[in-house]
Amino acid sequence: MRSSPSPQHPSPRSSSLSRRAWRTGAYAAAAAVVASAVLTAGPQASARPAGPAPAAAGGTEDVDNKPPAGFASWGELAAAQKPLSEAANAIEDALGDSPAFSSLTVSVEDRSVTLYHKGGEEQVEAAVAPQRAKGVRVELRSAPYNRSELKEAAGKLIGQPLTIDGQPTTVHSAGARSDGSGLLVQGEPQPVNGSTRSTPRSADPEVPWTGTVAEASTPLESREQDVPLHSAGMLLRGRYKGGPVCSAGFVVSSPQRKTDYLMTAAHCEKEAGAGKKWYAGDQDTKLGPISDRWEEYDTALIPTHGGELHNFTMWAGQPIYRQSQRLLKVSRAAHSYVGEHLCASGSLTGEVCNLKVVEGRHYTRYKEFKSNTEIYTLKNTVPNVFTAMKGDSGGPVFSYNVNDTAVARGLISAGIGTGTTCSNPAVNNSPAMCYRNINMTDVVDVLNKNPGMKITD
């Protein structure tokens, strides 16, 4: 999906800026100066379109964000999930690229971690023993394939013809089953153009697989008066008061380069144009152009300023132009595992915490990219609630700590399926496509590409 230049948009609410009053010291003073300057140059109010508007994207009201059964609050779920997530990360770090490692899943409902492995019993036992000693329940299951074997097999399938349920398709997504028993594959129907040419020979996957016919994922490129220092989850515009729309991902800092950056989705650059500077929400505050991008992670970096002051925070709560937005401190970054409960916070849809990881790392191929992209699939577990729309791409995906800080997990990358028409608040409530289920990229992978880069103090 691509954004088109927008007409003048509704005036932002001034309450968003007031929430930054808690910042202290040198940053607070600097922010106050910048805030007063940009408010004088802010956009003028404009009327919303007359007549009935398309359905609004849901997902930010309390009734929509109730935790799963068995948990009285998201804080209670976070307390139960934290030791499991930490145990899974420690086990993965211990096994590394071992041929014994297949996959990990987390079940907060059962208070357990499950490790799937291919042989290597002694190494596996050594990896899980410290976690069991901490009281974490770790189950072991044998798997016929390890992660490297499944990753290689999945990568070879992307872009290949494959007959699924008797229908010729082109594979756009492939990844390991969470139990290491084979691959889950999705193929886009091959176009019917009336040609009498024979259908390309179907690929022969190297491992067992299960396939579904589905359209390729839809990139969601695209809060409103975010002032320096900026936070994740704010609105990004391709030009002042208009242009393509995206969302800011997590703030990162590179001591080596002495520069701070905002993450966002790499596919956002295609719409805005290479070398074009981005604007911070609805303000005449220019950021840098994208300086680094990785199609394999659908992630890009936008330099914001010299790395002297850091603001490792993110927007949660309501989306743009709505009250009850709030700032969370980002405390760390972590990989994600099948079974974990996460939240997303795109600038247009706002915070949605009904998301469950249903597919671990797997490949997909976006039409905009020449290489495969490694993503996770998140499913919204609450009926009739949207997770993201066009313009939310690049926004943060996170989990809560017990102390109400955030753990950075990934970036919103794409919407899955055909979508439902809703309204885009960044473009005068014009019709847009909203999605319940999304693809997410991994933040830790990008940090590992840049040794020394920080996502928290």
PDB file of C-alpha atoms in Angstrom, residues 158-437:
ATOM      1  CA  ILE A 158      10.521 -17.611  -1.727  1.00  0.00           C
ATOM      2  CA  GLY A 159       9.491 -16.487  -5.205  1.00  0.00           C
ATOM      3  CA  GLN A 160       9.173 -20.047  -6.496  1.00  0.00           C
ATOM      4  CA  PRO A 161       6.077 -21.578  -8.150  1.00  0.00           C
ATOM      5  CA  LEU A 162       4.303 -24.047  -5.882  1.00  0.00           C
ATOM      6  CA  THR A 163       1.002 -25.846  -6.271  1.00  0.00           C
ATOM      7  CA  ILE A 164      -1.063 -25.410  -3.111  1.00  0.00           C
ATOM      8  CA  ASP A 165      -4.424 -27.144  -2.809  1.00  0.00           C
ATOM      9  CA  GLY A 166      -4.298 -27.774  -6.550  1.00  0.00           C
ATOM     10  CA  GLN A 167      -3.836 -24.080  -7.382  1.00  0.00           C
ATOM     11  CA  PRO A 168      -0.690 -22.636  -9.008  1.00  0.00           C
ATOM     12  CA  THR A 169       0.836 -20.018  -6.728  1.00  0.00           C
ATOM     13  CA  THR A 170       4.018 -18.036  -6.254  1.00  0.00           C
ATOM     14  CA  VAL A 171       5.444 -18.384  -2.756  1.00  0.00           C
ATOM     15  CA  HIS A 172       5.699 -15.076  -0.888  1.00  0.00           C
ATOM     16  CA  SER A 173       6.139 -16.359   2.696  1.00  0.00           C
ATOM     17  CA  ALA A 174       7.783 -19.415   4.204  1.00  0.00           C
ATOM     18  CA  GLY A 175       9.040 -20.254   7.656  1.00  0.00           C
ATOM     19  CA  ALA A 176       9.512 -22.972  10.211  1.00  0.00           C
ATOM     20  CA  ARG A 177       6.648 -24.559  12.062  1.00  0.00           C
ATOM     21  CA  SER A 178       6.973 -23.727  15.727  1.00  0.00           C
ATOM     22  CA  ASP A 179       7.663 -27.407  16.563  1.00  0.00           C
ATOM     23  CA  GLY A 180      10.486 -27.766  14.014  1.00  0.00           C
ATOM     24  CA  SER A 181       8.617 -30.392  11.994  1.00  0.00           C
ATOM     25  CA  GLY A 182       8.690 -28.573   8.641  1.00  0.00           C
ATOM     26  CA  LEU A 183       7.545 -25.392   6.929  1.00  0.00           C
ATOM     27  CA  LEU A 184       4.460 -23.199   6.800  1.00  0.00           C
ATOM     28  CA  VAL A 185       4.121 -21.714   3.316  1.00  0.00           C
ATOM     29  CA  GLN A 186       1.891 -19.074   1.737  1.00  0.00           C
ATOM     30  CA  GLY A 187       1.509 -18.568  -1.982  1.00  0.00           C
ATOM     31  CA  GLU A 188      -0.155 -15.817  -3.967  1.00  0.00           C
ATOM     32  CA  PRO A 189      -2.387 -17.079  -6.801  1.00  0.00           C
ATOM     33  CA  GLN A 190      -0.654 -16.840 -10.142  1.00  0.00           C
ATOM     34  CA  PRO A 191      -2.417 -14.383 -12.486  1.00  0.00           C
ATOM     35  CA  VAL A 192      -4.678 -15.755 -15.206  1.00  0.00           C
ATOM     36  CA  ASN A 193      -3.945 -13.866 -18.418  1.00  0.00           C
ATOM     37  CA  GLY A 194      -5.422 -16.171 -21.024  1.00  0.00           C
ATOM     38  CA  SER A 195      -2.025 -17.339 -22.167  1.00  0.00           C
ATOM     39  CA  THR A 196      -1.693 -20.895 -23.408  1.00  0.00           C
ATOM     40  CA  ARG A 197       1.817 -21.136 -21.997  1.00  0.00           C
ATOM     41  CA  SER A 198       2.325 -24.003 -19.577  1.00  0.00           C
ATOM     42  CA  THR A 199       2.375 -23.337 -15.863  1.00  0.00           C
ATOM     43  CA  PRO A 200       5.914 -23.224 -14.406  1.00  0.00           C
ATOM     44  CA  ARG A 201       6.975 -26.468 -12.840  1.00  0.00           C
ATOM     45  CA  SER A 202       6.056 -26.563  -9.166  1.00  0.00           C
ATOM     46  CA  ALA A 203       8.915 -26.405  -6.677  1.00  0.00           C
ATOM     47  CA  ASP A 204       9.772 -29.492  -4.646  1.00  0.00           C
ATOM     48  CA  PRO A 205      10.404 -28.384  -1.039  1.00  0.00           C
ATOM     49  CA  GLU A 206      13.243 -30.151   0.749  1.00  0.00           C
ATOM     50  CA  VAL A 207      11.242 -30.652   3.957  1.00  0.00           C
ATOM     51  CA  PRO A 208       7.598 -31.402   4.841  1.00  0.00           C
ATOM     52  CA  TRP A 209       5.354 -28.393   4.385  1.00  0.00           C
ATOM     53  CA  THR A 210       1.818 -27.141   4.746  1.00  0.00           C
ATOM     54  CA  GLY A 211       0.589 -24.402   2.438  1.00  0.00           C
ATOM     55  CA  THR A 212      -2.247 -21.899   2.159  1.00  0.00           C
ATOM     56  CA  VAL A 213      -3.274 -19.709  -0.749  1.00  0.00           C
ATOM     57  CA  ALA A 214      -3.258 -16.052   0.312  1.00  0.00           C
ATOM     58  CA  GLU A 215      -2.528 -12.637  -1.109  1.00  0.00           C
ATOM     59  CA  ALA A 216       0.899 -11.228  -0.313  1.00  0.00           C
ATOM     60  CA  SER A 217       1.162  -9.097   2.820  1.00  0.00           C
ATOM     61  CA  THR A 218       0.383  -5.403   2.436  1.00  0.00           C
ATOM     62  CA  PRO A 219       3.026  -2.919   3.680  1.00  0.00           C
ATOM     63  CA  LEU A 220       1.461  -0.328   5.990  1.00  0.00           C
ATOM     64  CA  GLU A 221       3.656   2.632   5.204  1.00  0.00           C
ATOM     65  CA  SER A 222       2.645   5.719   5.576  1.00  0.00           C
ATOM     66  CA  ARG A 223       1.604  11.147  17.717  1.00  0.00           C
ATOM     67  CA  GLU A 224       1.339  14.342  15.927  1.00  0.00           C
ATOM     68  CA  GLN A 225       3.186  17.115  17.805  1.00  0.00           C
ATOM     69  CA  ASP A 226       6.162  15.150  19.026  1.00  0.00           C
ATOM     70  CA  VAL A 227       9.033  17.517  19.793  1.00  0.00           C
ATOM     71  CA  PRO A 228      12.748  16.788  20.041  1.00  0.00           C
ATOM     72  CA  LEU A 229      13.883  14.597  21.526  1.00  0.00           C
ATOM     73  CA  HIS A 230      11.513  12.327  19.620  1.00  0.00           C
ATOM     74  CA  SER A 231       9.805   9.120  20.744  1.00  0.00           C
ATOM     75  CA  ALA A 232       8.781   5.889  19.046  1.00  0.00           C
ATOM     76  CA  GLY A 233       5.191   5.699  17.807  1.00  0.00           C
ATOM     77  CA  MET A 234       4.997   9.284  16.545  1.00  0.00           C
ATOM     78  CA  LEU A 235       3.619  10.317  13.159  1.00  0.00           C
ATOM     79  CA  LEU A 236       6.089  10.754  10.297  1.00  0.00           C
ATOM     80  CA  ARG A 237       5.222  12.770   7.192  1.00  0.00           C
ATOM     81  CA  GLY A 238       7.033  12.951   3.900  1.00  0.00           C
ATOM     82  CA  ARG A 239       6.579  16.739   3.825  1.00  0.00           C
ATOM     83  CA  TYR A 240       5.178  19.460   6.069  1.00  0.00           C
ATOM     84  CA  LYS A 241       1.394  19.063   6.296  1.00  0.00           C
ATOM     85  CA  GLY A 242       1.348  16.326   3.681  1.00  0.00           C
ATOM     86  CA  GLY A 243       3.159  13.686   1.726  1.00  0.00           C
ATOM     87  CA  PRO A 244       3.402   9.975   2.461  1.00  0.00           C
ATOM     88  CA  VAL A 245       2.771   8.886   6.038  1.00  0.00           C
ATOM     89  CA  CYS A 246       4.622   6.375   8.242  1.00  0.00           C
ATOM     90  CA  SER A 247       5.231   5.810  11.945  1.00  0.00           C
ATOM     91  CA  ALA A 248       8.426   6.210  13.931  1.00  0.00           C
ATOM     92  CA  GLY A 249       9.962   3.138  15.456  1.00  0.00           C
ATOM     93  CA  PHE A 250      12.234   2.927  18.453  1.00  0.00           C
ATOM     94  CA  VAL A 251      14.887   5.519  19.240  1.00  0.00           C
ATOM     95  CA  VAL A 252      18.444   4.175  18.978  1.00  0.00           C
ATOM     96  CA  SER A 253      21.804   5.793  19.560  1.00  0.00           C
ATOM     97  CA  SER A 254      25.196   5.014  18.074  1.00  0.00           C
ATOM     98  CA  PRO A 255      28.117   6.141  20.272  1.00  0.00           C
ATOM     99  CA  GLN A 256      30.502   5.298  17.431  1.00  0.00           C
ATOM    100  CA  ARG A 257      28.735   7.648  15.023  1.00  0.00           C
ATOM    101  CA  LYS A 258      27.732  10.097  17.786  1.00  0.00           C
ATOM    102  CA  THR A 259      24.251  10.184  16.277  1.00  0.00           C
ATOM    103  CA  ASP A 260      20.730   9.303  17.399  1.00  0.00           C
ATOM    104  CA  TYR A 261      18.193   7.723  15.050  1.00  0.00           C
ATOM    105  CA  LEU A 262      14.556   6.797  14.716  1.00  0.00           C
ATOM    106  CA  MET A 263      13.834   3.362  13.330  1.00  0.00           C
ATOM    107  CA  THR A 264      11.076   2.984  10.750  1.00  0.00           C
ATOM    108  CA  ALA A 265      10.117   0.560   7.977  1.00  0.00           C
ATOM    109  CA  ALA A 266      12.509   0.392   5.022  1.00  0.00           C
ATOM    110  CA  HIS A 267       9.612   0.318   2.550  1.00  0.00           C
ATOM    111  CA  CYS A 268       8.637   3.844   3.645  1.00  0.00           C
ATOM    112  CA  GLU A 269      11.570   5.230   1.684  1.00  0.00           C
ATOM    113  CA  LYS A 270      10.188   4.047  -1.638  1.00  0.00           C
ATOM    114  CA  GLU A 271       7.108   6.241  -1.286  1.00  0.00           C
ATOM    115  CA  ALA A 272       8.898   9.333   0.002  1.00  0.00           C
ATOM    116  CA  GLY A 273      11.842   8.959  -2.337  1.00  0.00           C
ATOM    117  CA  ALA A 274      15.494   8.263  -1.577  1.00  0.00           C
ATOM    118  CA  GLY A 275      17.286  11.154   0.075  1.00  0.00           C
ATOM    119  CA  LYS A 276      14.087  12.971   1.073  1.00  0.00           C
ATOM    120  CA  LYS A 277      13.882  14.358   4.610  1.00  0.00           C
ATOM    121  CA  TRP A 278      11.025  13.348   6.879  1.00  0.00           C
ATOM    122  CA  TYR A 279       8.979  15.668   9.092  1.00  0.00           C
ATOM    123  CA  ALA A 280       8.118  15.058  12.745  1.00  0.00           C
ATOM    124  CA  GLY A 281       4.353  14.740  12.700  1.00  0.00           C
ATOM    125  CA  ASP A 282       2.397  17.896  11.972  1.00  0.00           C
ATOM    126  CA  GLN A 283       5.232  20.263  12.761  1.00  0.00           C
ATOM    127  CA  ASP A 284       7.709  22.081  10.603  1.00  0.00           C
ATOM    128  CA  THR A 285      10.494  20.050  12.194  1.00  0.00           C
ATOM    129  CA  LYS A 286      12.704  18.329   9.687  1.00  0.00           C
ATOM    130  CA  LEU A 287      14.429  15.077  10.454  1.00  0.00           C
ATOM    131  CA  GLY A 288      17.172  13.608   8.346  1.00  0.00           C
ATOM    132  CA  PRO A 289      16.680  11.416   5.299  1.00  0.00           C
ATOM    133  CA  ILE A 290      16.986   7.661   5.710  1.00  0.00           C
ATOM    134  CA  SER A 291      20.676   6.863   6.120  1.00  0.00           C
ATOM    135  CA  ASP A 292      20.674   3.079   6.571  1.00  0.00           C
ATOM    136  CA  ARG A 293      18.204   0.472   5.411  1.00  0.00           C
ATOM    137  CA  TRP A 294      17.970  -3.321   5.448  1.00  0.00           C
ATOM    138  CA  GLU A 295      15.392  -4.989   3.238  1.00  0.00           C
ATOM    139  CA  GLU A 296      16.004  -8.299   5.004  1.00  0.00           C
ATOM    140  CA  TYR A 297      14.565  -6.716   8.174  1.00  0.00           C
ATOM    141  CA  ASP A 298      12.299  -4.083   6.551  1.00  0.00           C
ATOM    142  CA  THR A 299      14.017  -1.567   8.806  1.00  0.00           C
ATOM    143  CA  ALA A 300      15.599   1.812   8.166  1.00  0.00           C
ATOM    144  CA  LEU A 301      17.273   4.483  10.295  1.00  0.00           C
ATOM    145  CA  ILE A 302      16.465   8.217  10.181  1.00  0.00           C
ATOM    146  CA  PRO A 303      19.172  10.366  11.843  1.00  0.00           C
ATOM    147  CA  THR A 304      17.660  12.994  14.141  1.00  0.00           C
ATOM    148  CA  HIS A 305      20.517  14.780  15.932  1.00  0.00           C
ATOM    149  CA  GLY A 306      23.967  14.407  17.427  1.00  0.00           C
ATOM    150  CA  GLY A 307      24.038  11.757  20.120  1.00  0.00           C
ATOM    151  CA  GLU A 308      24.511  13.930  23.180  1.00  0.00           C
ATOM    152  CA  LEU A 309      21.019  13.631  24.692  1.00  0.00           C
ATOM    153  CA  HIS A 310      18.883  10.508  24.602  1.00  0.00           C
ATOM    154  CA  ASN A 311      15.161   9.962  24.928  1.00  0.00           C
ATOM    155  CA  PHE A 312      14.519   6.231  24.857  1.00  0.00           C
ATOM    156  CA  THR A 313      10.736   6.489  25.125  1.00  0.00           C
ATOM    157  CA  MET A 314       7.710   5.501  23.078  1.00  0.00           C
ATOM    158  CA  TRP A 315       4.118   6.635  22.675  1.00  0.00           C
ATOM    159  CA  ALA A 316       1.363   4.309  23.926  1.00  0.00           C
ATOM    160  CA  GLY A 317      -2.352   4.764  24.507  1.00  0.00           C
ATOM    161  CA  GLN A 318      -4.573   6.503  21.974  1.00  0.00           C
ATOM    162  CA  PRO A 319      -3.580   7.347  18.372  1.00  0.00           C
ATOM    163  CA  ILE A 320      -3.055  10.786  16.845  1.00  0.00           C
ATOM    164  CA  TYR A 321      -5.626  13.534  17.541  1.00  0.00           C
ATOM    165  CA  ARG A 322      -7.042  11.654  20.538  1.00  0.00           C
ATOM    166  CA  GLN A 323      -6.588  12.132  24.259  1.00  0.00           C
ATOM    167  CA  SER A 324      -4.933   9.758  26.742  1.00  0.00           C
ATOM    168  CA  GLN A 325      -1.681   9.316  24.856  1.00  0.00           C
ATOM    169  CA  ARG A 326       1.175   8.529  27.205  1.00  0.00           C
ATOM    170  CA  LEU A 327       4.914   7.939  27.194  1.00  0.00           C
ATOM    171  CA  LEU A 328       6.646   4.719  28.213  1.00  0.00           C
ATOM    172  CA  LYS A 329      10.330   4.277  28.907  1.00  0.00           C
ATOM    173  CA  VAL A 330      11.996   1.596  26.789  1.00  0.00           C
ATOM    174  CA  SER A 331      14.073  -0.574  29.115  1.00  0.00           C
ATOM    175  CA  ARG A 332      15.555  -3.179  26.772  1.00  0.00           C
ATOM    176  CA  ALA A 333      15.122  -5.145  23.549  1.00  0.00           C
ATOM    177  CA  ALA A 334      14.400  -8.847  23.150  1.00  0.00           C
ATOM    178  CA  HIS A 335      13.627 -11.496  20.548  1.00  0.00           C
ATOM    179  CA  SER A 336      10.067 -12.869  20.384  1.00  0.00           C
ATOM    180  CA  TYR A 337       8.716 -16.409  20.550  1.00  0.00           C
ATOM    181  CA  VAL A 338       5.590 -18.214  19.425  1.00  0.00           C
ATOM    182  CA  GLY A 339       2.970 -17.976  22.138  1.00  0.00           C
ATOM    183  CA  GLU A 340       4.034 -14.598  23.577  1.00  0.00           C
ATOM    184  CA  HIS A 341       1.559 -11.737  24.015  1.00  0.00           C
ATOM    185  CA  LEU A 342       2.712  -8.405  22.549  1.00  0.00           C
ATOM    186  CA  CYS A 343       1.388  -4.906  21.848  1.00  0.00           C
ATOM    187  CA  ALA A 344       1.656  -2.609  18.831  1.00  0.00           C
ATOM    188  CA  SER A 345       1.498   1.193  18.830  1.00  0.00           C
ATOM    189  CA  GLY A 346       1.294   2.650  15.334  1.00  0.00           C
ATOM    190  CA  SER A 347       0.670   6.407  15.204  1.00  0.00           C
ATOM    191  CA  LEU A 348      -2.708   6.107  13.433  1.00  0.00           C
ATOM    192  CA  THR A 349      -4.245   3.133  15.272  1.00  0.00           C
ATOM    193  CA  GLY A 350      -2.652   3.556  18.673  1.00  0.00           C
ATOM    194  CA  GLU A 351      -1.898   0.929  21.274  1.00  0.00           C
ATOM    195  CA  VAL A 352      -3.341  -2.544  20.704  1.00  0.00           C
ATOM    196  CA  CYS A 353      -2.447  -5.272  23.216  1.00  0.00           C
ATOM    197  CA  ASN A 354      -4.376  -8.261  21.962  1.00  0.00           C
ATOM    198  CA  LEU A 355      -1.586  -9.656  19.808  1.00  0.00           C
ATOM    199  CA  LYS A 356      -0.151 -13.145  20.020  1.00  0.00           C
ATOM    200  CA  VAL A 357       2.883 -14.465  18.160  1.00  0.00           C
ATOM    201  CA  VAL A 358       1.540 -17.322  16.043  1.00  0.00           C
ATOM    202  CA  GLU A 359       4.488 -17.790  13.664  1.00  0.00           C
ATOM    203  CA  GLY A 360       8.131 -17.361  14.560  1.00  0.00           C
ATOM    204  CA  ARG A 361      10.851 -16.180  12.241  1.00  0.00           C
ATOM    205  CA  HIS A 362      10.019 -16.867   8.615  1.00  0.00           C
ATOM    206  CA  TYR A 363      10.642 -15.306   5.247  1.00  0.00           C
ATOM    207  CA  THR A 364       8.336 -13.233   3.091  1.00  0.00           C
ATOM    208  CA  ARG A 365       8.927 -11.355  -0.142  1.00  0.00           C
ATOM    209  CA  TYR A 366       7.445  -7.883  -0.545  1.00  0.00           C
ATOM    210  CA  LYS A 367       6.938  -6.695  -4.093  1.00  0.00           C
ATOM    211  CA  GLU A 368       8.931  -3.562  -3.271  1.00  0.00           C
ATOM    212  CA  PHE A 369      12.069  -5.489  -2.290  1.00  0.00           C
ATOM    213  CA  LYS A 370      14.618  -7.532  -4.182  1.00  0.00           C
ATOM    214  CA  SER A 371      15.518  -9.713  -1.190  1.00  0.00           C
ATOM    215  CA  ASN A 372      13.583 -11.766   1.345  1.00  0.00           C
ATOM    216  CA  THR A 373      12.413 -10.167   4.583  1.00  0.00           C
ATOM    217  CA  GLU A 374      12.481 -12.072   7.874  1.00  0.00           C
ATOM    218  CA  ILE A 375       9.348 -11.470   9.928  1.00  0.00           C
ATOM    219  CA  TYR A 376       7.085 -12.797  12.680  1.00  0.00           C
ATOM    220  CA  THR A 377       3.294 -13.103  12.333  1.00  0.00           C
ATOM    221  CA  LEU A 378       1.061 -11.616  15.029  1.00  0.00           C
ATOM    222  CA  LYS A 379      -2.634 -12.452  15.369  1.00  0.00           C
ATOM    223  CA  ASN A 380      -5.190 -10.180  17.035  1.00  0.00           C
ATOM    224  CA  THR A 381      -7.082 -12.405  19.475  1.00  0.00           C
ATOM    225  CA  VAL A 382     -10.070 -10.073  20.027  1.00  0.00           C
ATOM    226  CA  PRO A 383     -12.873 -10.062  17.419  1.00  0.00           C
ATOM    227  CA  ASN A 384     -13.649  -6.906  15.444  1.00  0.00           C
ATOM    228  CA  VAL A 385     -10.547  -4.999  16.569  1.00  0.00           C
ATOM    229  CA  PHE A 386      -7.979  -3.679  14.106  1.00  0.00           C
ATOM    230  CA  THR A 387      -4.249  -3.692  14.790  1.00  0.00           C
ATOM    231  CA  ALA A 388      -2.845  -1.389  12.110  1.00  0.00           C
ATOM    232  CA  MET A 389      -3.589   0.570   8.970  1.00  0.00           C
ATOM    233  CA  LYS A 390      -1.673   2.237   6.196  1.00  0.00           C
ATOM    234  CA  GLY A 391       0.546   4.780   7.930  1.00  0.00           C
ATOM    235  CA  ASP A 392       1.336   2.553  10.926  1.00  0.00           C
ATOM    236  CA  SER A 393       4.318   0.919   9.210  1.00  0.00           C
ATOM    237  CA  GLY A 394       7.516   1.299  11.197  1.00  0.00           C
ATOM    238  CA  GLY A 395       5.625   1.763  14.469  1.00  0.00           C
ATOM    239  CA  PRO A 396       6.816  -0.072  17.585  1.00  0.00           C
ATOM    240  CA  VAL A 397       5.830  -3.569  18.688  1.00  0.00           C
ATOM    241  CA  PHE A 398       6.576  -4.162  22.358  1.00  0.00           C
ATOM    242  CA  SER A 399       5.711  -5.988  25.555  1.00  0.00           C
ATOM    243  CA  TYR A 400       5.211  -4.577  29.041  1.00  0.00           C
ATOM    244  CA  ASN A 401       7.533  -4.978  31.985  1.00  0.00           C
ATOM    245  CA  VAL A 402       6.036  -5.259  35.456  1.00  0.00           C
ATOM    246  CA  ASN A 403       7.135  -1.668  36.192  1.00  0.00           C
ATOM    247  CA  ASP A 404       5.194  -0.313  33.177  1.00  0.00           C
ATOM    248  CA  THR A 405       8.286   0.134  31.045  1.00  0.00           C
ATOM    249  CA  ALA A 406       8.437  -1.328  27.537  1.00  0.00           C
ATOM    250  CA  VAL A 407      10.521  -4.123  26.019  1.00  0.00           C
ATOM    251  CA  ALA A 408      11.259  -3.373  22.372  1.00  0.00           C
ATOM    252  CA  ARG A 409      10.394  -6.348  20.185  1.00  0.00           C
ATOM    253  CA  GLY A 410      10.009  -5.181  16.590  1.00  0.00           C
ATOM    254  CA  LEU A 411       8.444  -2.855  14.047  1.00  0.00           C
ATOM    255  CA  ILE A 412       5.067  -3.020  12.310  1.00  0.00           C
ATOM    256  CA  SER A 413       5.882  -4.194   8.802  1.00  0.00           C
ATOM    257  CA  ALA A 414       2.736  -5.255   6.934  1.00  0.00           C
ATOM    258  CA  GLY A 415      -0.946  -6.096   7.189  1.00  0.00           C
ATOM    259  CA  ILE A 416      -2.058  -9.631   6.399  1.00  0.00           C
ATOM    260  CA  GLY A 417      -5.046 -10.427   4.218  1.00  0.00           C
ATOM    261  CA  THR A 418      -7.335  -8.186   2.200  1.00  0.00           C
ATOM    262  CA  GLY A 419      -8.115  -5.712   4.982  1.00  0.00           C
ATOM    263  CA  THR A 420     -11.270  -3.774   5.856  1.00  0.00           C
ATOM    264  CA  THR A 421     -12.069  -0.172   4.950  1.00  0.00           C
ATOM    265  CA  CYS A 422     -11.671   2.240   7.853  1.00  0.00           C
ATOM    266  CA  SER A 423     -10.662   5.907   8.141  1.00  0.00           C
ATOM    267  CA  ASN A 424      -7.188   7.464   8.171  1.00  0.00           C
ATOM    268  CA  PRO A 425      -6.982  10.275  10.768  1.00  0.00           C
ATOM    269  CA  ALA A 426      -3.790  11.636   9.200  1.00  0.00           C
ATOM    270  CA  VAL A 427      -5.507  12.317   5.864  1.00  0.00           C
ATOM    271  CA  ASN A 428      -8.826  13.962   6.839  1.00  0.00           C
ATOM    272  CA  ASN A 429     -10.398  10.594   7.674  1.00  0.00           C
ATOM    273  CA  SER A 430     -10.164   9.455   4.084  1.00  0.00           C
ATOM    274  CA  PRO A 431     -10.778   5.743   3.452  1.00  0.00           C
ATOM    275  CA  ALA A 432      -7.894   3.420   4.276  1.00  0.00           C
ATOM    276  CA  MET A 433      -7.380  -0.296   4.703  1.00  0.00           C
ATOM    277  CA  CYS A 434      -7.165  -1.677   8.238  1.00  0.00           C
ATOM    278  CA  TYR A 435      -5.821  -5.070   9.253  1.00  0.00           C
ATOM    279  CA  ARG A 436      -6.319  -7.342  12.252  1.00  0.00           C
ATOM    280  CA  ASN A 437      -3.176  -9.431  11.799  1.00  0.00           C
TER     281      ASN A 437
END
